[in-house]
JSON list of C-alpha atoms in Angstrom, two decimals:
[
{"chain": "E", "resi": 282, "resn": "MET", "atom": "CA", "xyz": [52.01, 3.26, -22.92]},
{"chain": "E", "resi": 283, "resn": "PRO", "atom": "CA", "xyz": [51.89, 0.04, -20.87]},
{"chain": "E", "resi": 284, "resn": "LEU", "atom": "CA", "xyz": [49.36, -2.75, -21.28]},
{"chain": "E", "resi": 285, "resn": "SER", "atom": "CA", "xyz": [46.13, -2.36, -19.36]},
{"chain": "E", "resi": 286, "resn": "ALA", "atom": "CA", "xyz": [45.97, -4.00, -15.94]},
{"chain": "E", "resi": 287, "resn": "PRO", "atom": "CA", "xyz": [44.94, -7.68, -16.00]},
{"chain": "E", "resi": 288, "resn": "THR", "atom": "CA", "xyz": [41.27, -8.20, -15.28]},
{"chain": "E", "resi": 289, "resn": "ARG", "atom": "CA", "xyz": [41.73, -11.52, -13.49]},
{"chain": "E", "resi": 290, "resn": "ALA", "atom": "CA", "xyz": [44.10, -12.95, -10.87]},
{"chain": "E", "resi": 291, "resn": "ARG", "atom": "CA", "xyz": [47.01, -14.75, -12.53]},
{"chain": "E", "resi": 292, "resn": "GLN", "atom": "CA", "xyz": [49.79, -17.14, -11.62]},
{"chain": "E", "resi": 293, "resn": "PRO", "atom": "CA", "xyz": [53.18, -16.90, -13.39]},
{"chain": "E", "resi": 294, "resn": "ILE", "atom": "CA", "xyz": [54.11, -20.02, -15.36]},
{"chain": "E", "resi": 295, "resn": "HIS", "atom": "CA", "xyz": [56.80, -19.41, -17.97]},
{"chain": "E", "resi": 296, "resn": "THR", "atom": "CA", "xyz": [59.26, -16.62, -18.83]},
{"chain": "E", "resi": 297, "resn": "ARG", "atom": "CA", "xyz": [61.16, -16.30, -22.09]},
{"chain": "E", "resi": 298, "resn": "SER", "atom": "CA", "xyz": [63.80, -13.59, -22.20]},
{"chain": "E", "resi": 299, "resn": "ILE", "atom": "CA", "xyz": [65.57, -12.61, -25.38]},
{"chain": "E", "resi": 300, "resn": "ARG", "atom": "CA", "xyz": [68.43, -10.18, -25.11]},
{"chain": "E", "resi": 301, "resn": "VAL", "atom": "CA", "xyz": [70.56, -8.87, -27.94]},
{"chain": "E", "resi": 302, "resn": "ASP", "atom": "CA", "xyz": [73.72, -6.78, -27.60]},
{"chain": "E", "resi": 303, "resn": "SER", "atom": "CA", "xyz": [75.74, -5.32, -30.43]},
{"chain": "E", "resi": 304, "resn": "TYR", "atom": "CA", "xyz": [79.37, -4.23, -30.49]},
{"chain": "E", "resi": 305, "resn": "LEU", "atom": "CA", "xyz": [81.63, -2.26, -32.81]},
{"chain": "E", "resi": 306, "resn": "ARG", "atom": "CA", "xyz": [84.89, -4.17, -33.06]},
{"chain": "E", "resi": 307, "resn": "ASP", "atom": "CA", "xyz": [88.32, -2.57, -33.32]},
{"chain": "E", "resi": 308, "resn": "ASP", "atom": "CA", "xyz": [88.64, -3.96, -36.87]},
{"chain": "E", "resi": 309, "resn": "GLY", "atom": "CA", "xyz": [85.55, -2.03, -38.03]},
{"chain": "E", "resi": 310, "resn": "LEU", "atom": "CA", "xyz": [83.27, -5.08, -38.08]},
{"chain": "E", "resi": 311, "resn": "TRP", "atom": "CA", "xyz": [80.25, -5.60, -35.85]},
{"chain": "E", "resi": 312, "resn": "ASP", "atom": "CA", "xyz": [79.35, -8.40, -33.44]},
{"chain": "E", "resi": 313, "resn": "ILE", "atom": "CA", "xyz": [75.73, -9.06, -32.56]},
{"chain": "E", "resi": 314, "resn": "GLU", "atom": "CA", "xyz": [75.13, -11.44, -29.66]},
{"chain": "E", "resi": 315, "resn": "ALA", "atom": "CA", "xyz": [71.66, -12.83, -29.02]},
{"chain": "E", "resi": 316, "resn": "GLU", "atom": "CA", "xyz": [70.62, -14.86, -25.99]},
{"chain": "E", "resi": 317, "resn": "LEU", "atom": "CA", "xyz": [67.43, -16.79, -25.20]},
{"chain": "E", "resi": 318, "resn": "ILE", "atom": "CA", "xyz": [66.57, -17.95, -21.69]},
{"chain": "E", "resi": 319, "resn": "ASP", "atom": "CA", "xyz": [63.42, -19.89, -20.72]},
{"chain": "E", "resi": 320, "resn": "THR", "atom": "CA", "xyz": [62.52, -20.40, -17.08]},
{"chain": "E", "resi": 321, "resn": "LYS", "atom": "CA", "xyz": [59.52, -21.89, -15.29]},
{"chain": "E", "resi": 322, "resn": "ALA", "atom": "CA", "xyz": [57.92, -20.43, -12.19]},
{"chain": "E", "resi": 323, "resn": "TYR", "atom": "CA", "xyz": [57.56, -23.87, -10.58]},
{"chain": "E", "resi": 324, "resn": "ASP", "atom": "CA", "xyz": [59.71, -26.91, -9.82]},
{"chain": "E", "resi": 325, "resn": "PHE", "atom": "CA", "xyz": [59.21, -30.03, -11.94]},
{"chain": "E", "resi": 326, "resn": "GLN", "atom": "CA", "xyz": [60.70, -33.51, -12.25]},
{"chain": "E", "resi": 327, "resn": "LEU", "atom": "CA", "xyz": [63.08, -34.26, -15.09]},
{"chain": "E", "resi": 328, "resn": "ARG", "atom": "CA", "xyz": [63.16, -37.61, -16.90]},
{"chain": "E", "resi": 329, "resn": "GLU", "atom": "CA", "xyz": [66.35, -38.59, -15.04]},
{"chain": "E", "resi": 330, "resn": "GLY", "atom": "CA", "xyz": [64.64, -38.08, -11.69]},
{"chain": "E", "resi": 331, "resn": "ASP", "atom": "CA", "xyz": [66.35, -34.76, -10.92]},
{"chain": "E", "resi": 332, "resn": "THR", "atom": "CA", "xyz": [64.33, -31.65, -10.14]},
{"chain": "E", "resi": 333, "resn": "GLN", "atom": "CA", "xyz": [64.31, -28.61, -12.41]},
{"chain": "E", "resi": 334, "resn": "ARG", "atom": "CA", "xyz": [64.09, -25.71, -9.97]},
{"chain": "E", "resi": 335, "resn": "ALA", "atom": "CA", "xyz": [61.86, -22.71, -10.55]},
{"chain": "E", "resi": 336, "resn": "GLY", "atom": "CA", "xyz": [63.90, -19.90, -12.09]},
{"chain": "E", "resi": 337, "resn": "ASP", "atom": "CA", "xyz": [66.71, -22.13, -13.36]},
{"chain": "E", "resi": 338, "resn": "PRO", "atom": "CA", "xyz": [67.04, -22.00, -17.15]},
{"chain": "E", "resi": 339, "resn": "VAL", "atom": "CA", "xyz": [65.35, -24.79, -19.07]},
{"chain": "E", "resi": 340, "resn": "HIS", "atom": "CA", "xyz": [66.74, -23.30, -22.29]},
{"chain": "E", "resi": 341, "resn": "HIS", "atom": "CA", "xyz": [69.75, -21.00, -22.44]},
{"chain": "E", "resi": 342, "resn": "MET", "atom": "CA", "xyz": [71.15, -20.53, -25.92]},
{"chain": "E", "resi": 343, "resn": "ARG", "atom": "CA", "xyz": [73.45, -17.92, -27.40]},
{"chain": "E", "resi": 344, "resn": "LEU", "atom": "CA", "xyz": [74.17, -16.87, -30.95]},
{"chain": "E", "resi": 345, "resn": "ARG", "atom": "CA", "xyz": [76.89, -14.50, -32.15]},
{"chain": "E", "resi": 346, "resn": "ILE", "atom": "CA", "xyz": [77.27, -13.20, -35.68]},
{"chain": "E", "resi": 347, "resn": "THR", "atom": "CA", "xyz": [79.93, -10.91, -37.09]},
{"chain": "E", "resi": 348, "resn": "ILE", "atom": "CA", "xyz": [78.81, -8.60, -39.88]},
{"chain": "E", "resi": 349, "resn": "ASP", "atom": "CA", "xyz": [80.28, -5.93, -42.10]},
{"chain": "E", "resi": 350, "resn": "ASP", "atom": "CA", "xyz": [78.77, -2.53, -42.97]},
{"chain": "E", "resi": 351, "resn": "ASP", "atom": "CA", "xyz": [76.78, -4.13, -45.81]},
{"chain": "E", "resi": 352, "resn": "LEU", "atom": "CA", "xyz": [75.15, -6.58, -43.34]},
{"chain": "E", "resi": 353, "resn": "ASN", "atom": "CA", "xyz": [76.95, -9.63, -44.70]},
{"chain": "E", "resi": 354, "resn": "ILE", "atom": "CA", "xyz": [77.48, -12.35, -42.10]},
{"chain": "E", "resi": 355, "resn": "LEU", "atom": "CA", "xyz": [81.20, -13.11, -41.92]},
{"chain": "E", "resi": 356, "resn": "ASP", "atom": "CA", "xyz": [81.20, -15.39, -38.90]},
{"chain": "E", "resi": 357, "resn": "ALA", "atom": "CA", "xyz": [78.62, -17.19, -36.75]},
{"chain": "E", "resi": 358, "resn": "GLU", "atom": "CA", "xyz": [78.69, -19.23, -33.57]},
{"chain": "E", "resi": 359, "resn": "ALA", "atom": "CA", "xyz": [75.96, -20.87, -31.48]},
{"chain": "E", "resi": 360, "resn": "ALA", "atom": "CA", "xyz": [76.43, -22.07, -27.90]},
{"chain": "E", "resi": 361, "resn": "TYR", "atom": "CA", "xyz": [74.27, -23.86, -25.32]},
{"chain": "E", "resi": 362, "resn": "GLU", "atom": "CA", "xyz": [74.34, -23.33, -21.58]},
{"chain": "E", "resi": 363, "resn": "ALA", "atom": "CA", "xyz": [71.13, -25.22, -20.81]},
{"chain": "E", "resi": 364, "resn": "ALA", "atom": "CA", "xyz": [68.93, -27.45, -22.95]},
{"chain": "E", "resi": 365, "resn": "PRO", "atom": "CA", "xyz": [66.37, -30.10, -22.01]},
{"chain": "E", "resi": 366, "resn": "TYR", "atom": "CA", "xyz": [68.23, -32.83, -23.89]},
{"chain": "E", "resi": 367, "resn": "GLY", "atom": "CA", "xyz": [71.74, -31.64, -23.05]},
{"chain": "E", "resi": 368, "resn": "GLU", "atom": "CA", "xyz": [74.37, -32.68, -25.56]},
{"chain": "E", "resi": 369, "resn": "PHE", "atom": "CA", "xyz": [71.70, -34.02, -27.91]},
{"chain": "E", "resi": 370, "resn": "CYS", "atom": "CA", "xyz": [70.39, -30.46, -28.29]},
{"chain": "E", "resi": 371, "resn": "SER", "atom": "CA", "xyz": [73.77, -28.75, -28.37]},
{"chain": "E", "resi": 372, "resn": "ALA", "atom": "CA", "xyz": [75.11, -31.08, -31.08]},
{"chain": "E", "resi": 373, "resn": "ILE", "atom": "CA", "xyz": [73.44, -28.81, -33.68]},
{"chain": "E", "resi": 374, "resn": "ALA", "atom": "CA", "xyz": [75.46, -25.72, -32.65]},
{"chain": "E", "resi": 375, "resn": "PRO", "atom": "CA", "xyz": [78.13, -26.09, -35.39]},
{"chain": "E", "resi": 376, "resn": "ALA", "atom": "CA", "xyz": [75.39, -26.13, -38.07]},
{"chain": "E", "resi": 377, "resn": "TYR", "atom": "CA", "xyz": [74.76, -22.43, -37.41]},
{"chain": "E", "resi": 378, "resn": "ARG", "atom": "CA", "xyz": [78.04, -21.63, -39.15]},
{"chain": "E", "resi": 379, "resn": "ALA", "atom": "CA", "xyz": [75.85, -21.98, -42.25]},
{"chain": "E", "resi": 380, "resn": "LEU", "atom": "CA", "xyz": [74.68, -18.43, -41.50]},
{"chain": "E", "resi": 381, "resn": "ILE", "atom": "CA", "xyz": [78.04, -17.27, -42.86]},
{"chain": "E", "resi": 382, "resn": "GLY", "atom": "CA", "xyz": [77.57, -15.74, -46.29]},
{"chain": "E", "resi": 383, "resn": "LEU", "atom": "CA", "xyz": [73.96, -14.67, -45.76]},
{"chain": "E", "resi": 384, "resn": "ASN", "atom": "CA", "xyz": [73.03, -11.00, -45.86]},
{"chain": "E", "resi": 385, "resn": "LEU", "atom": "CA", "xyz": [70.65, -9.65, -43.23]},
{"chain": "E", "resi": 386, "resn": "ARG", "atom": "CA", "xyz": [68.75, -7.55, -45.82]},
{"chain": "E", "resi": 387, "resn": "ASP", "atom": "CA", "xyz": [68.52, -10.17, -48.58]},
{"chain": "E", "resi": 388, "resn": "HIS", "atom": "CA", "xyz": [65.55, -12.41, -47.69]},
{"chain": "E", "resi": 389, "resn": "PHE", "atom": "CA", "xyz": [67.43, -13.39, -44.53]},
{"chain": "E", "resi": 390, "resn": "ARG", "atom": "CA", "xyz": [64.53, -14.88, -42.55]},
{"chain": "E", "resi": 391, "resn": "LYS", "atom": "CA", "xyz": [63.38, -16.91, -45.56]},
{"chain": "E", "resi": 392, "resn": "ARG", "atom": "CA", "xyz": [66.89, -18.27, -46.10]},
{"chain": "E", "resi": 393, "resn": "VAL", "atom": "CA", "xyz": [67.20, -19.18, -42.43]},
{"chain": "E", "resi": 394, "resn": "ARG", "atom": "CA", "xyz": [63.89, -21.08, -42.60]},
{"chain": "E", "resi": 395, "resn": "GLU", "atom": "CA", "xyz": [65.16, -22.95, -45.65]},
{"chain": "E", "resi": 396, "resn": "ARG", "atom": "CA", "xyz": [68.47, -23.89, -44.01]},
{"chain": "E", "resi": 397, "resn": "PHE", "atom": "CA", "xyz": [67.30, -24.67, -40.48]},
{"chain": "E", "resi": 398, "resn": "ALA", "atom": "CA", "xyz": [63.74, -25.94, -40.87]},
{"chain": "E", "resi": 399, "resn": "ARG", "atom": "CA", "xyz": [62.52, -28.68, -38.58]},
{"chain": "E", "resi": 400, "resn": "THR", "atom": "CA", "xyz": [65.30, -31.20, -37.81]},
{"chain": "E", "resi": 401, "resn": "ALA", "atom": "CA", "xyz": [68.00, -29.19, -39.64]},
{"chain": "E", "resi": 402, "resn": "GLY", "atom": "CA", "xyz": [68.20, -26.77, -36.74]},
{"chain": "E", "resi": 403, "resn": "CYS", "atom": "CA", "xyz": [67.22, -25.87, -33.19]},
{"chain": "E", "resi": 404, "resn": "THR", "atom": "CA", "xyz": [63.89, -24.12, -32.72]},
{"chain": "E", "resi": 405, "resn": "HIS", "atom": "CA", "xyz": [65.33, -21.80, -30.08]},
{"chain": "E", "resi": 406, "resn": "VAL", "atom": "CA", "xyz": [68.56, -20.77, -31.83]},
{"chain": "E", "resi": 407, "resn": "THR", "atom": "CA", "xyz": [66.65, -20.29, -35.06]},
{"chain": "E", "resi": 408, "resn": "GLU", "atom": "CA", "xyz": [64.21, -18.07, -33.17]},
{"chain": "E", "resi": 409, "resn": "LEU", "atom": "CA", "xyz": [67.16, -15.87, -32.18]},
{"chain": "E", "resi": 410, "resn": "THR", "atom": "CA", "xyz": [67.98, -15.29, -35.85]},
{"chain": "E", "resi": 411, "resn": "ASN", "atom": "CA", "xyz": [64.63, -13.53, -36.35]},
{"chain": "E", "resi": 412, "resn": "VAL", "atom": "CA", "xyz": [65.74, -10.45, -34.41]},
{"chain": "E", "resi": 413, "resn": "LEU", "atom": "CA", "xyz": [69.12, -10.07, -36.13]},
{"chain": "E", "resi": 414, "resn": "PRO", "atom": "CA", "xyz": [68.10, -7.89, -39.11]},
{"chain": "E", "resi": 415, "resn": "THR", "atom": "CA", "xyz": [66.32, -5.22, -37.07]},
{"chain": "E", "resi": 416, "resn": "VAL", "atom": "CA", "xyz": [69.03, -5.20, -34.40]},
{"chain": "E", "resi": 417, "resn": "ALA", "atom": "CA", "xyz": [71.68, -4.81, -37.13]},
{"chain": "E", "resi": 418, "resn": "ILE", "atom": "CA", "xyz": [69.83, -1.78, -38.50]},
{"chain": "E", "resi": 419, "resn": "GLN", "atom": "CA", "xyz": [69.69, -0.24, -35.02]},
{"chain": "E", "resi": 420, "resn": "THR", "atom": "CA", "xyz": [73.38, -1.05, -34.59]},
{"chain": "E", "resi": 421, "resn": "MET", "atom": "CA", "xyz": [74.30, 0.73, -37.82]},
{"chain": "E", "resi": 422, "resn": "ALA", "atom": "CA", "xyz": [72.46, 3.87, -36.71]},
{"chain": "E", "resi": 423, "resn": "VAL", "atom": "CA", "xyz": [75.66, 5.06, -35.04]},
{"chain": "E", "resi": 424, "resn": "ARG", "atom": "CA", "xyz": [77.32, 5.25, -38.47]},
{"chain": "E", "resi": 425, "resn": "ARG", "atom": "CA", "xyz": [74.31, 6.84, -40.15]},
{"chain": "E", "resi": 426, "resn": "ARG", "atom": "CA", "xyz": [74.28, 9.59, -37.53]},
{"chain": "E", "resi": 427, "resn": "GLN", "atom": "CA", "xyz": [77.94, 10.31, -38.25]},
{"chain": "E", "resi": 428, "resn": "ALA", "atom": "CA", "xyz": [77.51, 10.30, -42.04]},
{"chain": "E", "resi": 429, "resn": "PRO", "atom": "CA", "xyz": [76.78, 13.49, -44.00]},
{"chain": "E", "resi": 430, "resn": "PRO", "atom": "CA", "xyz": [73.16, 13.91, -45.14]},
{"chain": "E", "resi": 431, "resn": "SER", "atom": "CA", "xyz": [72.30, 11.85, -48.21]},
{"chain": "E", "resi": 432, "resn": "SER", "atom": "CA", "xyz": [69.96, 12.56, -51.10]},
{"chain": "E", "resi": 433, "resn": "GLU", "atom": "CA", "xyz": [68.96, 8.88, -51.15]},
{"chain": "E", "resi": 434, "resn": "ARG", "atom": "CA", "xyz": [65.62, 7.85, -49.68]},
{"chain": "E", "resi": 435, "resn": "PRO", "atom": "CA", "xyz": [66.15, 6.55, -46.12]},
{"chain": "E", "resi": 436, "resn": "PHE", "atom": "CA", "xyz": [66.06, 2.75, -46.07]},
{"chain": "E", "resi": 437, "resn": "GLN", "atom": "CA", "xyz": [63.52, 2.60, -43.24]},
{"chain": "E", "resi": 438, "resn": "LEU", "atom": "CA", "xyz": [60.76, 4.29, -45.25]},
{"chain": "E", "resi": 439, "resn": "GLU", "atom": "CA", "xyz": [58.09, 1.80, -46.31]},
{"chain": "E", "resi": 440, "resn": "GLY", "atom": "CA", "xyz": [59.45, -0.63, -43.67]},
{"chain": "E", "resi": 441, "resn": "CYS", "atom": "CA", "xyz": [56.45, -0.38, -41.33]},
{"chain": "E", "resi": 442, "resn": "HIS", "atom": "CA", "xyz": [53.03, 1.29, -41.12]},
{"chain": "E", "resi": 443, "resn": "ALA", "atom": "CA", "xyz": [54.37, 4.38, -39.33]},
{"chain": "E", "resi": 444, "resn": "LEU", "atom": "CA", "xyz": [56.89, 4.97, -42.11]},
{"chain": "E", "resi": 445, "resn": "ALA", "atom": "CA", "xyz": [54.63, 4.38, -45.12]},
{"chain": "E", "resi": 446, "resn": "LEU", "atom": "CA", "xyz": [55.20, 7.19, -47.62]},
{"chain": "E", "resi": 447, "resn": "GLY", "atom": "CA", "xyz": [51.68, 8.56, -47.00]},
{"chain": "E", "resi": 448, "resn": "ALA", "atom": "CA", "xyz": [51.92, 8.38, -43.19]},
{"chain": "E", "resi": 449, "resn": "PRO", "atom": "CA", "xyz": [51.90, 11.41, -40.87]},
{"chain": "E", "resi": 450, "resn": "ALA", "atom": "CA", "xyz": [55.33, 10.46, -39.44]},
{"chain": "E", "resi": 451, "resn": "VAL", "atom": "CA", "xyz": [56.88, 10.67, -42.91]},
{"chain": "E", "resi": 452, "resn": "GLU", "atom": "CA", "xyz": [55.18, 14.00, -43.51]},
{"chain": "E", "resi": 453, "resn": "ALA", "atom": "CA", "xyz": [56.60, 15.31, -40.22]},
{"chain": "E", "resi": 454, "resn": "PHE", "atom": "CA", "xyz": [60.11, 13.84, -40.28]},
{"chain": "E", "resi": 455, "resn": "TYR", "atom": "CA", "xyz": [60.84, 13.11, -43.95]},
{"chain": "E", "resi": 456, "resn": "PRO", "atom": "CA", "xyz": [58.75, 15.69, -45.81]},
{"chain": "E", "resi": 457, "resn": "GLN", "atom": "CA", "xyz": [60.80, 15.40, -49.01]},
{"chain": "E", "resi": 458, "resn": "TRP", "atom": "CA", "xyz": [59.71, 11.74, -49.27]},
{"chain": "E", "resi": 459, "resn": "TYR", "atom": "CA", "xyz": [56.10, 12.25, -48.18]},
{"chain": "E", "resi": 460, "resn": "SER", "atom": "CA", "xyz": [53.49, 11.21, -50.75]},
{"chain": "E", "resi": 461, "resn": "PRO", "atom": "CA", "xyz": [49.85, 11.93, -49.73]},
{"chain": "E", "resi": 462, "resn": "GLY", "atom": "CA", "xyz": [48.65, 9.09, -51.95]},
{"chain": "E", "resi": 463, "resn": "GLY", "atom": "CA", "xyz": [51.43, 6.82, -50.64]},
{"chain": "E", "resi": 464, "resn": "SER", "atom": "CA", "xyz": [50.97, 3.45, -49.05]},
{"chain": "E", "resi": 465, "resn": "ALA", "atom": "CA", "xyz": [49.68, 4.60, -45.66]},
{"chain": "E", "resi": 466, "resn": "ARG", "atom": "CA", "xyz": [47.12, 2.03, -44.53]},
{"chain": "E", "resi": 467, "resn": "HIS", "atom": "CA", "xyz": [45.35, 4.10, -41.93]},
{"chain": "E", "resi": 468, "resn": "GLU", "atom": "CA", "xyz": [43.10, 7.15, -41.95]},
{"chain": "E", "resi": 469, "resn": "ASP", "atom": "CA", "xyz": [43.72, 10.33, -40.00]}
]
């Protein structure tokens, strides 16, 4: 269901687009590529006297990680196509190799905050890391669909309100794991 119609006239100002694509590599590993693009809906003057044109990226950053089936990060690369301070911004790109060795399921977002907080990272590239765990899970779905049924509880249960053990969705789709007194936080 879409959002309701705006109740007042509006003027566009800023657009942030985040896109993430995932790939199965021929060596059995996975690449996840995230991209952030910020644009303005108006022209404005830059410090150097040039004009930033409406629709041209103010920020355009990319991040690629390579992971294995256990969600371990084996490689990482950041790149900049547009940044407000040019090479001063992009100088931090090599620091994102410090993602290597992290696991997307093991307190990943907390560990990223610890490694790239404030001046140790780039706000925009670090923002891209936030989507990596959930995209990796969606990426791995292709393997889960090909695997034989398991007697282990599906990992996604208890991961959000719709999949709380006492929730109607669990009762409907995962009845063997449904628990009426489970952690569902809503009433039916």
